[in-house]
XYZ file of N, CA and C in Angstrom:
273
model
N 1.033 4.626 14.787
C 1.534 5.685 13.921
C 0.270 6.184 13.090
N -0.462 5.160 12.664
C -1.771 5.476 11.780
C -2.634 6.519 12.597
N -2.756 6.455 13.915
C -3.509 7.389 14.668
C -3.144 8.864 14.591
N -1.845 8.984 14.236
C -1.298 10.335 14.193
C -1.274 10.776 12.611
N -1.652 9.983 11.729
C -1.666 10.219 10.330
C -0.472 9.975 9.854
N 0.546 8.927 10.298
C 1.773 8.844 9.747
C 1.824 7.416 9.032
N 2.506 7.424 7.856
C 2.542 6.167 7.166
C 3.992 5.933 7.151
N 4.478 4.893 7.864
C 5.896 4.630 8.184
C 6.395 3.191 7.613
N 7.422 3.320 6.837
C 8.137 2.040 6.319
C 9.416 2.044 6.921
N 9.815 0.915 7.430
C 11.225 0.620 7.969
C 11.752 -0.589 7.336
N 12.470 -0.433 6.325
C 13.125 -1.476 5.544
C 12.109 -2.573 5.065
N 11.016 -2.117 4.665
C 9.791 -2.957 4.235
C 9.994 -3.470 2.800
N 9.807 -4.624 2.434
C 9.903 -4.987 1.036
C 8.671 -4.360 0.263
N 8.906 -4.260 -0.992
C 8.093 -3.422 -1.960
C 6.736 -4.090 -1.793
N 6.564 -5.516 -1.837
C 5.178 -5.904 -1.740
C 4.333 -5.413 -0.506
N 5.118 -5.442 0.585
C 4.525 -4.874 1.752
C 4.205 -3.339 1.726
N 5.095 -2.554 1.147
C 4.778 -1.025 0.810
C 3.537 -1.110 -0.022
N 3.356 -1.802 -1.019
C 2.207 -1.713 -1.905
C 0.925 -2.077 -1.157
N 1.106 -3.083 -0.435
C -0.093 -3.599 0.349
C -0.644 -2.552 1.239
N 0.401 -1.793 1.934
C -0.257 -0.774 2.989
C -0.575 0.421 2.181
N 0.044 0.779 1.023
C -0.528 1.918 0.361
C -1.750 1.577 -0.250
N -2.059 0.370 -0.749
C -3.573 0.144 -1.242
C -4.384 0.240 -0.137
N -4.195 -0.132 1.161
C -5.124 0.158 2.275
C -5.349 1.711 2.655
N -4.161 2.352 2.691
C -4.023 3.695 3.196
C -4.823 4.617 2.254
N -4.608 4.467 0.899
C -5.229 5.320 -0.143
C -6.378 4.847 -0.892
N -6.778 3.459 -0.409
C -7.984 2.758 -0.969
C -7.924 2.738 -2.523
N -6.626 2.296 -3.052
C -6.338 2.169 -4.478
C -5.886 0.651 -4.703
N -5.686 0.408 -6.017
C -5.308 -0.942 -6.479
C -3.841 -0.977 -7.142
N -2.789 -0.982 -6.359
C -1.551 -0.848 -6.924
C -1.046 -2.375 -7.153
N -0.396 -2.518 -8.321
C 0.195 -3.826 -8.637
C 1.573 -3.650 -9.155
N 2.420 -4.640 -8.710
C 3.806 -4.634 -8.952
C 3.977 -5.380 -10.266
N 4.661 -4.981 -11.366
C 4.982 -5.590 -12.595
C 6.389 -6.089 -12.660
N 6.591 -7.456 -12.633
C 7.955 -7.981 -12.712
C 8.497 -8.255 -11.472
N 9.090 -9.626 -11.211
C 9.591 -10.079 -10.017
C 10.629 -9.436 -9.402
N 11.441 -8.621 -10.196
C 12.656 -7.981 -9.694
C 12.217 -6.814 -8.640
N 11.120 -6.343 -8.623
C 10.558 -5.297 -7.839
C 10.425 -5.944 -6.253
N 10.323 -7.318 -6.188
C 10.127 -7.923 -4.941
C 11.369 -7.797 -4.042
N 12.577 -7.508 -4.743
C 13.919 -7.436 -3.962
C 14.119 -5.976 -3.401
N 13.223 -5.082 -3.730
C 13.592 -3.729 -3.170
C 12.827 -3.578 -1.918
N 13.569 -2.837 -0.994
C 13.057 -2.439 0.394
C 12.906 -0.882 0.501
N 12.047 -0.592 1.294
C 11.895 0.907 1.494
C 11.715 1.400 2.829
N 12.459 2.572 3.184
C 12.364 3.074 4.502
C 12.047 4.594 4.331
N 10.934 4.993 4.893
C 10.311 6.431 4.759
C 9.309 6.706 5.895
N 8.960 7.947 6.101
C 7.896 8.324 6.968
C 7.121 9.520 6.198
N 5.908 9.241 5.953
C 5.107 10.169 5.248
C 4.040 10.625 6.224
N 3.793 12.011 5.889
C 2.699 12.749 6.901
C 2.085 13.792 6.025
N 0.687 13.444 5.612
C -0.059 14.339 4.852
C 0.365 14.329 3.286
N 1.239 13.598 2.908
C 1.459 13.502 1.389
C 0.312 12.829 0.680
N 0.099 13.270 -0.429
C -0.919 12.674 -1.365
C -0.240 11.447 -1.923
N -1.165 10.493 -2.523
C -0.663 9.330 -3.285
C 0.363 9.665 -4.282
N 0.112 10.702 -5.055
C 1.030 10.858 -6.234
C 2.392 11.358 -5.678
N 2.323 12.142 -4.438
C 3.612 12.470 -3.846
C 4.343 11.448 -3.410
N 3.803 10.472 -2.815
C 4.424 9.128 -2.327
C 4.959 8.392 -3.504
N 4.250 8.338 -4.564
C 4.738 7.640 -5.694
C 6.048 8.304 -6.434
N 5.937 9.543 -6.429
C 7.103 10.299 -6.914
C 8.429 10.122 -5.989
N 8.207 10.136 -4.807
C 9.315 9.891 -3.799
C 9.828 8.442 -3.949
N 8.956 7.386 -4.146
C 9.327 6.078 -4.436
C 10.165 6.097 -5.809
N 9.662 6.783 -6.788
C 10.302 6.862 -8.053
C 11.735 7.572 -7.971
N 11.851 8.480 -7.070
C 13.231 9.131 -6.885
C 14.212 8.135 -6.177
N 13.709 7.366 -5.296
C 14.541 6.479 -4.526
C 14.796 5.082 -5.078
N 14.073 4.775 -6.039
C 14.254 3.367 -6.752
C 13.988 3.523 -8.159
N 14.710 2.558 -8.892
C 14.503 2.599 -10.347
C 13.213 2.011 -10.797
N 12.099 2.908 -10.508
C 10.763 2.523 -10.876
C 10.042 3.505 -11.640
N 9.025 3.171 -12.313
C 8.085 4.099 -12.976
C 6.779 3.536 -12.720
N 5.716 4.339 -12.973
C 4.442 3.929 -12.724
C 3.487 4.569 -13.671
N 2.316 3.992 -13.878
C 1.402 4.533 -14.695
C -0.072 4.453 -13.749
N -0.878 5.544 -14.089
C -2.112 5.610 -13.275
C -3.252 5.399 -14.167
N -4.266 4.728 -13.748
C -5.538 4.669 -14.592
C -6.564 5.143 -13.625
N -7.163 6.225 -13.881
C -7.908 7.021 -13.001
C -9.281 6.267 -12.942
N -10.111 6.672 -11.828
C -11.306 6.031 -11.548
C -12.244 6.287 -12.630
N -13.231 5.271 -12.942
C -14.039 5.417 -14.061
C -15.449 5.038 -13.530
N -16.370 5.757 -13.981
C -17.787 5.326 -13.743
C -18.351 4.004 -14.415
N -18.724 3.132 -13.549
C -19.043 1.856 -14.128
C -20.638 1.852 -14.513
N -21.029 0.827 -15.109
C -22.419 0.789 -15.566
C -23.467 0.838 -14.481
N -22.992 0.208 -13.218
C -24.020 0.294 -12.230
C -23.893 1.763 -11.376
N -23.363 2.752 -11.938
C -23.224 3.983 -11.394
C -22.396 4.181 -10.133
N -21.385 3.165 -9.990
C -20.447 3.264 -8.854
C -19.110 3.549 -9.684
N -18.059 3.925 -8.894
C -16.831 4.155 -9.520
C -15.750 3.138 -9.301
N -14.939 2.784 -10.201
C -13.924 1.856 -10.026
C -12.728 2.398 -9.076
N -11.941 1.586 -8.658
C -10.845 2.102 -7.786
C -9.820 2.602 -8.821
N -8.956 3.604 -8.295
C -7.888 3.892 -9.175
C -6.859 2.775 -9.066
N -6.253 2.605 -10.387
C -5.396 1.473 -10.530
C -3.951 2.154 -10.868
N -2.948 1.587 -10.211
C -1.551 2.058 -10.463
C -0.751 0.805 -10.682
N 0.152 0.819 -11.680
C 1.134 -0.315 -12.070
C 2.382 0.300 -11.874
N 3.181 -0.308 -11.042
C 4.570 0.043 -10.875
C 5.401 -0.988 -11.481
N 6.399 -0.578 -12.270
C 7.402 -1.522 -12.891
C 8.694 -0.891 -12.837
N 9.659 -1.739 -13.186
C 11.171 -1.280 -13.009
C 11.304 -0.341 -14.226
N 12.117 0.743 -13.908
C 12.446 1.693 -14.956
C 13.417 1.031 -15.997
N 13.105 1.320 -17.244
C 13.979 0.782 -18.266
C 15.333 1.511 -18.221
N 16.522 0.673 -18.362
C 17.778 1.205 -18.494
C 18.012 1.720 -19.803
N 18.807 3.013 -19.841
C 18.920 3.647 -21.165
C 20.255 3.182 -21.644
């Protein structure tokens, strides 16, 4: 599927979703809290941006995320974008 530019999840656990998103988008996503390990995800993405994928995850699961943008390091290289996914707080 990756040859056609498709990112496919079929009842994949959230840690596997995060691992594949990290590789696909070259980012550093971390799950905050063990309860997220119990979630699984089914979806097919084609040409979506990382933020679009995160928004779709947020719609389908009780999660929230924060993004730390890339920063210029002292050696003149850039850090990876960091994303923290955590369970949405109940109101």
